[in-house]
Coordinates of C-alpha atoms and ligand atoms in Angstrom, one line a residue:
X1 CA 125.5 189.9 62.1
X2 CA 127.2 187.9 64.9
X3 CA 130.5 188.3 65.7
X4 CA 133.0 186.0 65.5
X5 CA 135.4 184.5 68.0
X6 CA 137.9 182.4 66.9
X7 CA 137.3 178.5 66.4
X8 CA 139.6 177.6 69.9
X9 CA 136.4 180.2 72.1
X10 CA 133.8 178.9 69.8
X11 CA 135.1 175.0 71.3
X12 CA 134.9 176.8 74.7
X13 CA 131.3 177.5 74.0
X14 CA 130.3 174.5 72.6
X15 CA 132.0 173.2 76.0
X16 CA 130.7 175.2 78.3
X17 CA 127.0 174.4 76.9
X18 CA 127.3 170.9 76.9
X19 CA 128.5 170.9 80.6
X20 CA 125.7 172.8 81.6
X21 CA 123.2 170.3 80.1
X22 CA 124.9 167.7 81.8
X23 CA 125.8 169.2 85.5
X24 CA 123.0 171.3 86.0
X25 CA 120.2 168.9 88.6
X26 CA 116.7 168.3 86.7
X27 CA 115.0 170.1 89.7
X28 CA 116.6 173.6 88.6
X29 CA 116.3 173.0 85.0
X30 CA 112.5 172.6 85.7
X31 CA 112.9 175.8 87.2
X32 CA 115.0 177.7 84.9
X33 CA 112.3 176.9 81.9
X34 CA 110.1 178.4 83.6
X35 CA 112.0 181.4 85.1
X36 CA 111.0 180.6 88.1
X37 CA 112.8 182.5 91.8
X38 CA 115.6 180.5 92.7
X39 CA 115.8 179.6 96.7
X40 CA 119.0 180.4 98.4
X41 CA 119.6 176.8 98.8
X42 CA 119.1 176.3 95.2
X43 CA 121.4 178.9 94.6
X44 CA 123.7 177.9 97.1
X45 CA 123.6 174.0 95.4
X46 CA 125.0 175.5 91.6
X47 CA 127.6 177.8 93.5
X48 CA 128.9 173.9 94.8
X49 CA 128.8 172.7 91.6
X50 CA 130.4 175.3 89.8
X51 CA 133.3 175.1 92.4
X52 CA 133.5 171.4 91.9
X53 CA 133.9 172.2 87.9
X54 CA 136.3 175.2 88.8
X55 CA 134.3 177.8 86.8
X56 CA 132.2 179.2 90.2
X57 CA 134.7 182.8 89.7
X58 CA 135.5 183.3 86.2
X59 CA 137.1 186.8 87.0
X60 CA 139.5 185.4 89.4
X61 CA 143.4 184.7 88.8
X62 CA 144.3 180.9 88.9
X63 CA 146.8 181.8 91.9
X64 CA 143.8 182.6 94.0
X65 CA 142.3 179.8 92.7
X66 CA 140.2 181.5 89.6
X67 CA 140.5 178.8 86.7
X68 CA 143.1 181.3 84.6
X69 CA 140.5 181.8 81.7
X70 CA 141.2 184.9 78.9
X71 CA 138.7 187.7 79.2
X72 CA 136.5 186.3 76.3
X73 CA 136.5 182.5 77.6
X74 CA 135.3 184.5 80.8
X75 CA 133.1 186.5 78.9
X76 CA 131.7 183.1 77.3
X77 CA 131.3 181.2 80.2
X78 CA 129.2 184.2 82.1
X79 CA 127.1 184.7 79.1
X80 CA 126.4 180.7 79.0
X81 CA 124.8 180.6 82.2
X82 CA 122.9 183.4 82.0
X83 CA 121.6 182.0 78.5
X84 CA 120.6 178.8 80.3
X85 CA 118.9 180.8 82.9
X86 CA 121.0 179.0 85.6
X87 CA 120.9 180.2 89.4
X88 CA 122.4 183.6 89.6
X89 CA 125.0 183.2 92.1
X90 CA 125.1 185.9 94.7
X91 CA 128.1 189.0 93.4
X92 CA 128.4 189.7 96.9
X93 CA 131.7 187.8 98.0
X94 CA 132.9 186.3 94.4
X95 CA 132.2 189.7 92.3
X96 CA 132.7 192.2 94.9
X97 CA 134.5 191.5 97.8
X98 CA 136.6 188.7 96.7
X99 CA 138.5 190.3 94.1
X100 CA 138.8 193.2 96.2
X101 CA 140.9 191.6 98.9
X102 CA 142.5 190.0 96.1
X103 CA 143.8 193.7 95.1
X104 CA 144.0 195.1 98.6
X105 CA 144.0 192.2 101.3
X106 CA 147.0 191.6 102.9
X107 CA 148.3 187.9 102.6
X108 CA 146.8 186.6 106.2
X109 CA 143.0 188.3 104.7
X110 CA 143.3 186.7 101.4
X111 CA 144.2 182.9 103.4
X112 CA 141.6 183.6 105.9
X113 CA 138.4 184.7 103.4
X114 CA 138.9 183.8 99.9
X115 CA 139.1 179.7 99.7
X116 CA 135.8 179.9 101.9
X117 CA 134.2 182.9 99.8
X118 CA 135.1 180.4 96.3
X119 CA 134.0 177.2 98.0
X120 CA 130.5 179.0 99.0
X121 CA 131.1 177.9 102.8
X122 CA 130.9 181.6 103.7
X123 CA 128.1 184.0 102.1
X124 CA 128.8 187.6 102.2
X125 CA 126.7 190.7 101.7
X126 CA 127.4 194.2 101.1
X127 CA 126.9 197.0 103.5
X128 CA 127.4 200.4 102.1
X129 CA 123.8 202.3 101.9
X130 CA 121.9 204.0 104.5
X131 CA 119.0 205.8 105.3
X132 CA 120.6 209.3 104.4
X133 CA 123.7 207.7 102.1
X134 CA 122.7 206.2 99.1
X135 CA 124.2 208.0 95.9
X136 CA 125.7 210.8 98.4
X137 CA 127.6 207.2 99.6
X138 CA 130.6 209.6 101.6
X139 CA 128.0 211.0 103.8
X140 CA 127.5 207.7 105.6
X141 CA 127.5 207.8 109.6
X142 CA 128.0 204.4 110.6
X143 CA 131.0 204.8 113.3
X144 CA 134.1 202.6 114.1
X145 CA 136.0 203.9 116.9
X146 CA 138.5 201.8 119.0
X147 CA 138.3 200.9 122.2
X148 CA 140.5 200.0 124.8
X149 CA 141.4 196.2 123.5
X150 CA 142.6 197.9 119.9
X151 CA 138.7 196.7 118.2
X152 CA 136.7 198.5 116.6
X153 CA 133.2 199.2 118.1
X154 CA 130.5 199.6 115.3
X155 CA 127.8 201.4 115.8
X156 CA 125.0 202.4 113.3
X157 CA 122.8 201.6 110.7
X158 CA 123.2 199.8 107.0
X159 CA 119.6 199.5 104.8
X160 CA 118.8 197.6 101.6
X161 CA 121.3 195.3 102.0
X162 CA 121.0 192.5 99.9
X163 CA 120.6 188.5 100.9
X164 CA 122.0 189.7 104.8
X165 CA 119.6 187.2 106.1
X166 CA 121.4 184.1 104.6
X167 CA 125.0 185.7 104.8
X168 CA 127.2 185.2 107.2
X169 CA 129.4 188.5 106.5
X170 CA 129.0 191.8 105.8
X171 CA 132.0 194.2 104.2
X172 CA 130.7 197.4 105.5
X173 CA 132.0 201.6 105.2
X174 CA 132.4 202.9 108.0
X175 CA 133.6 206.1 109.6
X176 CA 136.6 205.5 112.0
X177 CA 137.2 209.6 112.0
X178 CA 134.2 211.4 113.2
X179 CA 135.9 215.1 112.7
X180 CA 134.7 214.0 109.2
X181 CA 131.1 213.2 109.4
X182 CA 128.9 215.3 108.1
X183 CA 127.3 217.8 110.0
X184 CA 130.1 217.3 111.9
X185 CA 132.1 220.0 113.8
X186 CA 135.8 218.9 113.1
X187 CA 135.6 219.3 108.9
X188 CA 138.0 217.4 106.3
X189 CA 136.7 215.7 103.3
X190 CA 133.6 213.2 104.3
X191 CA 135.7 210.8 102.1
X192 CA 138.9 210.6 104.3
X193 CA 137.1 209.5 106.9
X194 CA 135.8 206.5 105.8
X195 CA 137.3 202.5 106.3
X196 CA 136.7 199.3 105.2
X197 CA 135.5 196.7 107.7
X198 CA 134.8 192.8 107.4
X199 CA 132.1 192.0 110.0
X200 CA 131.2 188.5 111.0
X201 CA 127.2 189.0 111.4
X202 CA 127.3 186.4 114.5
X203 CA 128.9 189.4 116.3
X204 CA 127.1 190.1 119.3
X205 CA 125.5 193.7 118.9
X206 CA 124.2 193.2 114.9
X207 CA 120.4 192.2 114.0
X208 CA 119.7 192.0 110.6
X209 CA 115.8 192.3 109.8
X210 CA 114.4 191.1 106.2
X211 CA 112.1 193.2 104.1
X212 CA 110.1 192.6 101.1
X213 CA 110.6 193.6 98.0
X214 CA 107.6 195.0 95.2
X215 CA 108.6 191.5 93.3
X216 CA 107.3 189.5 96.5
X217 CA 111.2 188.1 97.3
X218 CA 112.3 188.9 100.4
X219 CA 115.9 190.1 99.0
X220 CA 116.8 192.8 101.0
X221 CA 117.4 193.9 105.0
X222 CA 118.3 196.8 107.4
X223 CA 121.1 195.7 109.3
X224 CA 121.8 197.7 112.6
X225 CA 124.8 197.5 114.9
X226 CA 124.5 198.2 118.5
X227 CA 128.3 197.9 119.8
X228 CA 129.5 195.6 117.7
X229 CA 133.1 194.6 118.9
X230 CA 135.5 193.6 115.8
X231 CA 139.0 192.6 115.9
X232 CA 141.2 195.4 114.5
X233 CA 142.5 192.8 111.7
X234 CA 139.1 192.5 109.8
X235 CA 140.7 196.3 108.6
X236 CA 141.0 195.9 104.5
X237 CA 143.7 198.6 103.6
X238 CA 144.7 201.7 105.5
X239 CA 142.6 203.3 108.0
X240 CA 140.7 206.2 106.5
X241 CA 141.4 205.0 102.9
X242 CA 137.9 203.0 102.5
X243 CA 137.2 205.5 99.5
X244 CA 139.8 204.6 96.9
X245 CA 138.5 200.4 98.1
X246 CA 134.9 201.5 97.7
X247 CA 135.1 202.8 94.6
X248 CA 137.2 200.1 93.1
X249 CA 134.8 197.9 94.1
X250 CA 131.5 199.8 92.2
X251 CA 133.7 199.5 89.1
X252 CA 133.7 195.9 89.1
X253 CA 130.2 196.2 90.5
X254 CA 128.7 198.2 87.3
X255 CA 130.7 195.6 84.6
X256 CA 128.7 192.6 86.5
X257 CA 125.4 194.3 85.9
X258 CA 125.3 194.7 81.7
X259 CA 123.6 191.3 82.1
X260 CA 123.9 190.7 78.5
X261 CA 122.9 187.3 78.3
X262 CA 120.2 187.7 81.1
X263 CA 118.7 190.4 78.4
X264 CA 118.9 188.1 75.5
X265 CA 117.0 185.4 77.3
X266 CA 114.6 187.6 78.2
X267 CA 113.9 189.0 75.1
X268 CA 113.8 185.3 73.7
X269 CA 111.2 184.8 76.3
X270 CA 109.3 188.0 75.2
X271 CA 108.6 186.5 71.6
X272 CA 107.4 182.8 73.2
X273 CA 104.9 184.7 74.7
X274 CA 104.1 187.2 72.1
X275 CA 103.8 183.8 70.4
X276 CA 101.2 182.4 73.0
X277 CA 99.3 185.2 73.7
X278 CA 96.3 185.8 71.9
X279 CA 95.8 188.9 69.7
X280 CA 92.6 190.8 68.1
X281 CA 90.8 188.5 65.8
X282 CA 92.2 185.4 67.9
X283 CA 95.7 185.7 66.1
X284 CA 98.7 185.1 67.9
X285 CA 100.1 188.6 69.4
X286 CA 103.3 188.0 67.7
X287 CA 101.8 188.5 64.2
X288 CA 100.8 191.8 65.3
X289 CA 102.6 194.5 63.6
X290 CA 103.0 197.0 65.9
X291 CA 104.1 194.3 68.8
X292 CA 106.5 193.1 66.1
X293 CA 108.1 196.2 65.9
X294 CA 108.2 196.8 69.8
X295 CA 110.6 193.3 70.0
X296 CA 112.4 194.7 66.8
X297 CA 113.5 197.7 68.8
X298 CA 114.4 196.1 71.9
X299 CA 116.3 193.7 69.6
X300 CA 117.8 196.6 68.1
X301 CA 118.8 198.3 71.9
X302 CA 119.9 194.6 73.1
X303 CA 122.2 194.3 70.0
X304 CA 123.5 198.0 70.7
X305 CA 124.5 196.6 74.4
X306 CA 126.0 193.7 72.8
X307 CA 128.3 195.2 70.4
X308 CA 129.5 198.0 73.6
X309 CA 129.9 195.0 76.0
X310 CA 132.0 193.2 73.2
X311 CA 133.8 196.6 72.9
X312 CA 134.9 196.4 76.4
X313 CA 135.9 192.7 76.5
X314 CA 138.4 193.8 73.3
X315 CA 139.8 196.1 75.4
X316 CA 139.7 193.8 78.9
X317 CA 141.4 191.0 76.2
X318 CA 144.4 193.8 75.7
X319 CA 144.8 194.3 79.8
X320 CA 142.4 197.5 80.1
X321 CA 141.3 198.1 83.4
X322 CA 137.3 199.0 82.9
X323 CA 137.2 202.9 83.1
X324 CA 134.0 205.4 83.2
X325 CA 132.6 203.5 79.8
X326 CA 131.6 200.9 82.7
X327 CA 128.7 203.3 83.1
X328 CA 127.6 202.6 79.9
X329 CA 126.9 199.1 80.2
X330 CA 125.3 199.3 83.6
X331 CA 123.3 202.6 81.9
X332 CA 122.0 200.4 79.0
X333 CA 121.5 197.1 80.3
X334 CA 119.6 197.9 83.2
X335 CA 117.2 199.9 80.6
X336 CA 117.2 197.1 78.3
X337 CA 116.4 194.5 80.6
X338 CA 113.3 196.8 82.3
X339 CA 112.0 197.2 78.9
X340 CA 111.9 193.9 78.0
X341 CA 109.4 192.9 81.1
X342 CA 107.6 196.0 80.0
X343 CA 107.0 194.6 76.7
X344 CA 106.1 191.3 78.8
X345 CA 103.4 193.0 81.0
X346 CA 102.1 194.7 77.7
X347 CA 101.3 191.2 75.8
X348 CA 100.2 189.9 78.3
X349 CA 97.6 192.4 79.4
X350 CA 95.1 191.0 82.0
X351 CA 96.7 187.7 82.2
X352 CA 99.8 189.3 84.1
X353 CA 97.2 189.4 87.2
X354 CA 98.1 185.4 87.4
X355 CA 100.6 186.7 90.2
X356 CA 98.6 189.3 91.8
X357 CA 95.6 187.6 92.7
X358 CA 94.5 184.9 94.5
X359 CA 95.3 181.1 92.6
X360 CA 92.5 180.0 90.8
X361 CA 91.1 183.7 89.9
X362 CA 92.8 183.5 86.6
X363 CA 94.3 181.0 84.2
X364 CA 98.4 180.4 85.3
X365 CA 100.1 182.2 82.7
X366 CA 103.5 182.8 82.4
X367 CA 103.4 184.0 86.2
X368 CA 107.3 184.8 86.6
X369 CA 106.7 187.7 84.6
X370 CA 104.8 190.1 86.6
X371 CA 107.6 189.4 90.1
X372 CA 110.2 190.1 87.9
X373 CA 108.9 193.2 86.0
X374 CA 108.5 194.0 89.6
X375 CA 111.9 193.0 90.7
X376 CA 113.9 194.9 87.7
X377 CA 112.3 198.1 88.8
X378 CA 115.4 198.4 90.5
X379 CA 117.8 197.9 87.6
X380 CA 117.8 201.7 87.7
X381 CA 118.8 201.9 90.7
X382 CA 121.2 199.9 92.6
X383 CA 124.8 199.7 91.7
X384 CA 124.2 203.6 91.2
X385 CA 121.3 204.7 90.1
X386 CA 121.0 205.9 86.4
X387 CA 121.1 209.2 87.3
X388 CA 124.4 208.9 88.8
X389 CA 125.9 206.7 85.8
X390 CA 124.9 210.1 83.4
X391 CA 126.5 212.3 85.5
X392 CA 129.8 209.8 85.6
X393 CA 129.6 209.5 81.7
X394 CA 129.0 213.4 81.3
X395 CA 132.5 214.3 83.3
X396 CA 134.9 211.7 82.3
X397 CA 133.6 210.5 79.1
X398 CA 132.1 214.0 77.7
X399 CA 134.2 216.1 79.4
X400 CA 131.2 218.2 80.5
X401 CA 131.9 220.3 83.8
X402 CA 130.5 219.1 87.3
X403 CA 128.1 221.3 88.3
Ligands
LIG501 C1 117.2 196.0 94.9 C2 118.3 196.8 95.5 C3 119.3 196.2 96.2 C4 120.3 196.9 96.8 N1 121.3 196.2 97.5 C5 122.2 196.9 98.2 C6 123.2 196.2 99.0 O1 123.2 195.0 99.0 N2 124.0 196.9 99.7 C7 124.0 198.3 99.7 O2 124.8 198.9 100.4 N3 123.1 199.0 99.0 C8 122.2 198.3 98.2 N4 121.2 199.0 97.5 C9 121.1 200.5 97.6 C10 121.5 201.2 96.4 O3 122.9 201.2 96.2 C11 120.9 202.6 96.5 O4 119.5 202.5 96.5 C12 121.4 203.6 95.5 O5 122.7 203.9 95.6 C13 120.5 204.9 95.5 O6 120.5 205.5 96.8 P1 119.1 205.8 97.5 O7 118.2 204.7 97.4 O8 119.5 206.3 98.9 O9 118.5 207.0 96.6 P2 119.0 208.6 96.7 O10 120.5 208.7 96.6 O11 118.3 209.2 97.8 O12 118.4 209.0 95.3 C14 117.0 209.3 95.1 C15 116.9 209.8 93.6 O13 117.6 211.0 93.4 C16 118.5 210.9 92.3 N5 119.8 211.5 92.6 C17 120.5 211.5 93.8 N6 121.6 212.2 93.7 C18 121.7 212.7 92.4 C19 122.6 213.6 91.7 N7 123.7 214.0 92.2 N8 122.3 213.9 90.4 C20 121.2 213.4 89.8 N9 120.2 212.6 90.4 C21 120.5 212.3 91.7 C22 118.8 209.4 92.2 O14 119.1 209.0 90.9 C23 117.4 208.8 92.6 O15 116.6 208.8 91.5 C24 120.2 198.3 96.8 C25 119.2 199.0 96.2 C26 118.2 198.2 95.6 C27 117.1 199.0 94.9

């Protein structure tokens, strides 16, 4: 069963498609047939084109220069690009911190940041974790005390943060009241103490240093800050009240990662090479009973997500704010989307070492496969680990007590 959107978002669709086919350059349509890792460049060149077409933040409202679309034509248009296995663009500054100082920024911050953060002039990452704050995030120690001048000096340490090494600004928790650190001797709530800061990372006093990732991308840094002098105005609401920002911003972090349409590609891709790969007897792996019923229970899973994302568009289309059921998508589409490479590696069998071994020690084969599998790994984990996401659904949605 599909379901069906009226005949004015089906046009949109058909729209949509047709623009893809037409704006998106040969060199990453090569690319995106064969699921290959997109360069930052690459990425950087379809954030420019999207903004030309005015479709590069879907989410955002037409006064802040968003192109004023309903929640399903947004809905469509996400689920489009993902289906066409165009450049993901970075969430960092048009999912996360953009409409964030859309909500909190005051009017000289929203000027100053978002037409640059839309236009793709200025990249943004997100610096939240550290070495002894990931789910525990209100136990972070990074410090912002003011000096003499009225700026904040930022000292401390940030880790896994995402694409740092091609932004060229960091929103960042901080905490400007040490009574409230942990450990610390002055008590209060961990999570009054904590602020919101923008951080240019040309400031003198922060080095950000790239790592590898188990998919072979080098996606992630630490990012350490010695001294780091910034003006007092780079402040995103009140001092101390970086808790109610930060978690408005994992809300509209967990709705970005359902990945719907990333999920139904993959699972499209799944079957082509169930349909390649060779099986006992020689027969293709996709005539395979037990494989076909594998993809019929991902398909199964996949439509499950599908019908709860839709669930939550219906209720974004009647002006809901997304609430704990958020959890749910980010729950089940990370799962479904690390299943689906599982079932990848599993058809593949020996010819997923392609990527692991030298070139030329076996036949190139699909070779995406095995970097992502790796890569997806971490579906489960960032944005709030799963963990996290059953404890969220087990006290608001189930009512269960916190223990
Ligand atoms: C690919 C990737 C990209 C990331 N990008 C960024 C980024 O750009 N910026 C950024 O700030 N952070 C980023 N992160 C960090 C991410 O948000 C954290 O990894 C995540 O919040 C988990 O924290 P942790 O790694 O410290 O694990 P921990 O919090 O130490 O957790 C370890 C394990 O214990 C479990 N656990 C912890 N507490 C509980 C509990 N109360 N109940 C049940 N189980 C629990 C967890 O589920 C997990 O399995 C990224 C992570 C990854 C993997």
């Amino acid at each position: 069963m599909e379901l069906a959107f009226t005949p004015e978002h089906e046009s949109f669709r058909r729209e949509v498609r047709s623009w893809i086919q037409e704006a998106l350059p040969a060199d990453l349509r090569a690319k995106s047939e064969v699921d290959a890792n997109f360069e930052m460049e690459e990425v950087m060149r379809w954030h420019r084109i999207l903004f030309q077409r005015g479709w590069v933040a879907p989410h955002w409202p037409a006064e802040h220069g968003g192109p004023g679309l309903d929640p399903t034509r947004r809905f469509i248009l996400t689920e489009e690009l993902e289906l066409a296995g165009t450049p993901p663009l970075s969430p960092f500054g048009l999912g996360m911190v953009g409409p964030l100082l859309i909500q909190f920024g005051t009017p000289a911050q929203k000027q100053r940041f978002l037409p640059k953060i839309l236009s793709g002039e200025e990249v943004w990452c997100q610096g939240y974790s550290e070495p002894n704050a990931g789910s525990d995030l209100a136990s972070l120690r990074t410090s912002a005390v003011k000096n003499g001048s009225g700026k904040y000096v930022v000292d401390g340490q940030k880790t896994w943060t995402t694409y740092a090494q091609y932004a060229d600004w960091i929103f960042c928790l901080v905490r400007t009241d040490p009574k409230t650190a942990p450990g610390g001797a002055g008590g209060g709530k961990k999570q009054e103490g904590i602020s919101f800061l923008l951080i240019d990372l040309e400031t003198p006093g922060v080095e950000v240093k790239p790592m590898l990732t188990l998919g072979g991308t080098p996606a992630f840094c630490e990012t350490f800050f010695s001294g780091a002098e910034v003006p007092a105005e780079n402040l995103v609401g009140p001092e101390g009240g970086g808790w109610t920002l930060a978690k408005a911003l994992l809300g509209h972090e967990r709705t970005l990662i359902a990945a719907v349409g990333q999920s139904r590609r993959v699972v499209r891709r799944v079957k082509r090479i169930a349909a390649q790969a060779a099986g006992p007897g020689g027969r293709p792996l996709i005539d395979d009973p037990r494989v076909r019923g594998r993809i019929a229970a991902l398909e199964i899973r996949l439509r499950g997500l599908q019908m709860a994302n839709y669930r939550a568009l219906a209720g974004a289309q009647l002006g809901k704010a997304p609430g704990p059921e958020s959890s749910i998508l980010k729950l089940r589409g990370s799962e479904v989307l690390q299943q689906a490479f599982e079932l990848a590696m599993d058809i593949m069998g020996p010819d997923s070492l392609t990527w692991f071994n030298q070139p030329g020690v076996v036949e190139p084969f699909e070779e995406w496969v095995p970097s992502a599998f790796c890569y997806t790994r971490a579906t489960t984990i960032y944005g709030g680990s799963n963990e996290i996401q059953k404890n969220v659904l087990a006290k608001y949605i189930l009512g269960l007590p916190a223990r």
